[in-house]
Short mmCIF file of C-alpha atoms in Angstrom, two decimals:
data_model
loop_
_atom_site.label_atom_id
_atom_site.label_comp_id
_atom_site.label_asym_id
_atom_site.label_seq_id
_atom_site.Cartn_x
_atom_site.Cartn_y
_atom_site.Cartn_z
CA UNK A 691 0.00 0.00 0.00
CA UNK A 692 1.06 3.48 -1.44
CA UNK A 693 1.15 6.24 1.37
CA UNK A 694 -0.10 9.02 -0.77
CA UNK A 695 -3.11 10.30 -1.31
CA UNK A 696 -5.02 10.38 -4.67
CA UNK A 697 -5.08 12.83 -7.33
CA UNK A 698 -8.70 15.28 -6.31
CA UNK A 699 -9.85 15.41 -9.46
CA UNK A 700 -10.73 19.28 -10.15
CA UNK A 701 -14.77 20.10 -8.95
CA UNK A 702 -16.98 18.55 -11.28
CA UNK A 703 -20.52 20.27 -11.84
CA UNK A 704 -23.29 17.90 -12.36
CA UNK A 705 -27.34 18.03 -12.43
CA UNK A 706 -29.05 16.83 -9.51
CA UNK A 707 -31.70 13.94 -11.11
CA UNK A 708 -33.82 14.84 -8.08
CA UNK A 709 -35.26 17.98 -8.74
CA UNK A 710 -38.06 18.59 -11.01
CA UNK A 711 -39.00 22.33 -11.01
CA UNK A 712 -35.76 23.57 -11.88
CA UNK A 713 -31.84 22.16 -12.42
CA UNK A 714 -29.93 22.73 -9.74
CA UNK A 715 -26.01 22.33 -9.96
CA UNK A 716 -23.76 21.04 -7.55
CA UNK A 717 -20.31 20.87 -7.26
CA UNK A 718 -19.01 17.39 -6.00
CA UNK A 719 -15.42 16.40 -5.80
CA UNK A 720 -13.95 12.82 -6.96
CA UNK A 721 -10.81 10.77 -6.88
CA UNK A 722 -9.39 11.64 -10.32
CA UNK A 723 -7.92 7.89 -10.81
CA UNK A 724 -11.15 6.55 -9.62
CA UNK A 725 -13.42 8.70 -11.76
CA UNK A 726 -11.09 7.97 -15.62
CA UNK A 727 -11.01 4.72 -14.84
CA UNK A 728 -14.78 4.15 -14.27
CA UNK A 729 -15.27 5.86 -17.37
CA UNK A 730 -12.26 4.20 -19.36
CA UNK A 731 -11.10 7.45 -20.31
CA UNK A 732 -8.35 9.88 -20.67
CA UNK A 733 -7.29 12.87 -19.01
CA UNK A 734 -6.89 15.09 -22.24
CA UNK A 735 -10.48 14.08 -23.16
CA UNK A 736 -12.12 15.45 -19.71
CA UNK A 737 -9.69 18.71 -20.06
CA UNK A 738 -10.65 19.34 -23.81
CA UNK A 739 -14.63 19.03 -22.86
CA UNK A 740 -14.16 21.10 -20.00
CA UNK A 741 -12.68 23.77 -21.34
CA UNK A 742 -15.18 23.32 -24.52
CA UNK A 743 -18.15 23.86 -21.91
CA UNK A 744 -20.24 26.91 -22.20
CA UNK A 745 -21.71 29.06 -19.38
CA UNK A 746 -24.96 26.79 -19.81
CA UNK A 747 -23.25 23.90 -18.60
CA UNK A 748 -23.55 22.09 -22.34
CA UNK A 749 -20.42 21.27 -24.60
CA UNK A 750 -20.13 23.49 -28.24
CA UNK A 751 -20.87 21.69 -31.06
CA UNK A 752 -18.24 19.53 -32.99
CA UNK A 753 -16.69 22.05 -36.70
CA UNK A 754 -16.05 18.93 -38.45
CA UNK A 755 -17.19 19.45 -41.88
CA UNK A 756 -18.77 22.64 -41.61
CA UNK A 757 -15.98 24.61 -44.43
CA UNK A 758 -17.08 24.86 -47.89
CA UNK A 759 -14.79 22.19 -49.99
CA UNK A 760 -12.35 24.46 -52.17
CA UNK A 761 -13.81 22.86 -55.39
CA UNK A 762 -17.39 23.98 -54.73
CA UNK A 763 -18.98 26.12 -57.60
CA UNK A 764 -21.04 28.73 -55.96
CA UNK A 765 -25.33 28.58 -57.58
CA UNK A 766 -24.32 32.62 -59.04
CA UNK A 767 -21.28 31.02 -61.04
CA UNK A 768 -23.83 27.96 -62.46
CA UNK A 769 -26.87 30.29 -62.79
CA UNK A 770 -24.79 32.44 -65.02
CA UNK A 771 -23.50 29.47 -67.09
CA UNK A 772 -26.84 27.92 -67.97
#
């Protein structure tokens, strides 16, 4: 047995399932070690998503895919053709 203590894994916020009315948020504090290896996860992935978070508590979406390919012809460019 290892004499030090574990990692506190920074204050997670999370939605208490109990009330109804309105979410309430709580901050509760977990063993880091314990808490990625429940999930089978990494540390980079919890850092990315919580610094992705926004003030509402949800994640920004994924810009995958959302630039125009460089080989697109724009509808004025083909209107003018035809």
């Amino acid at each position: 047995m290892s004499s030090r203590t574990p990692k506190i894994f920074k204050a997670l916020e999370s939605i208490n399932p109990l009330e109804t009315d309105e979410q309430v948020s709580t901050i509760v504090q977990v063993c880091q070690t314990f808490f990625l290896k429940t999930l089978d996860i990494l540390q980079t992935f919890v850092s990315t998503t919580l610094s992705k978070k926004l003030t509402g508590g949800m994640v920004e979406t994924a810009k995958r895919g959302r630039k125009i390919p460089p080989n697109k012809i724009s509808i004025e460019v083909r209107d003018s053709i035809r």
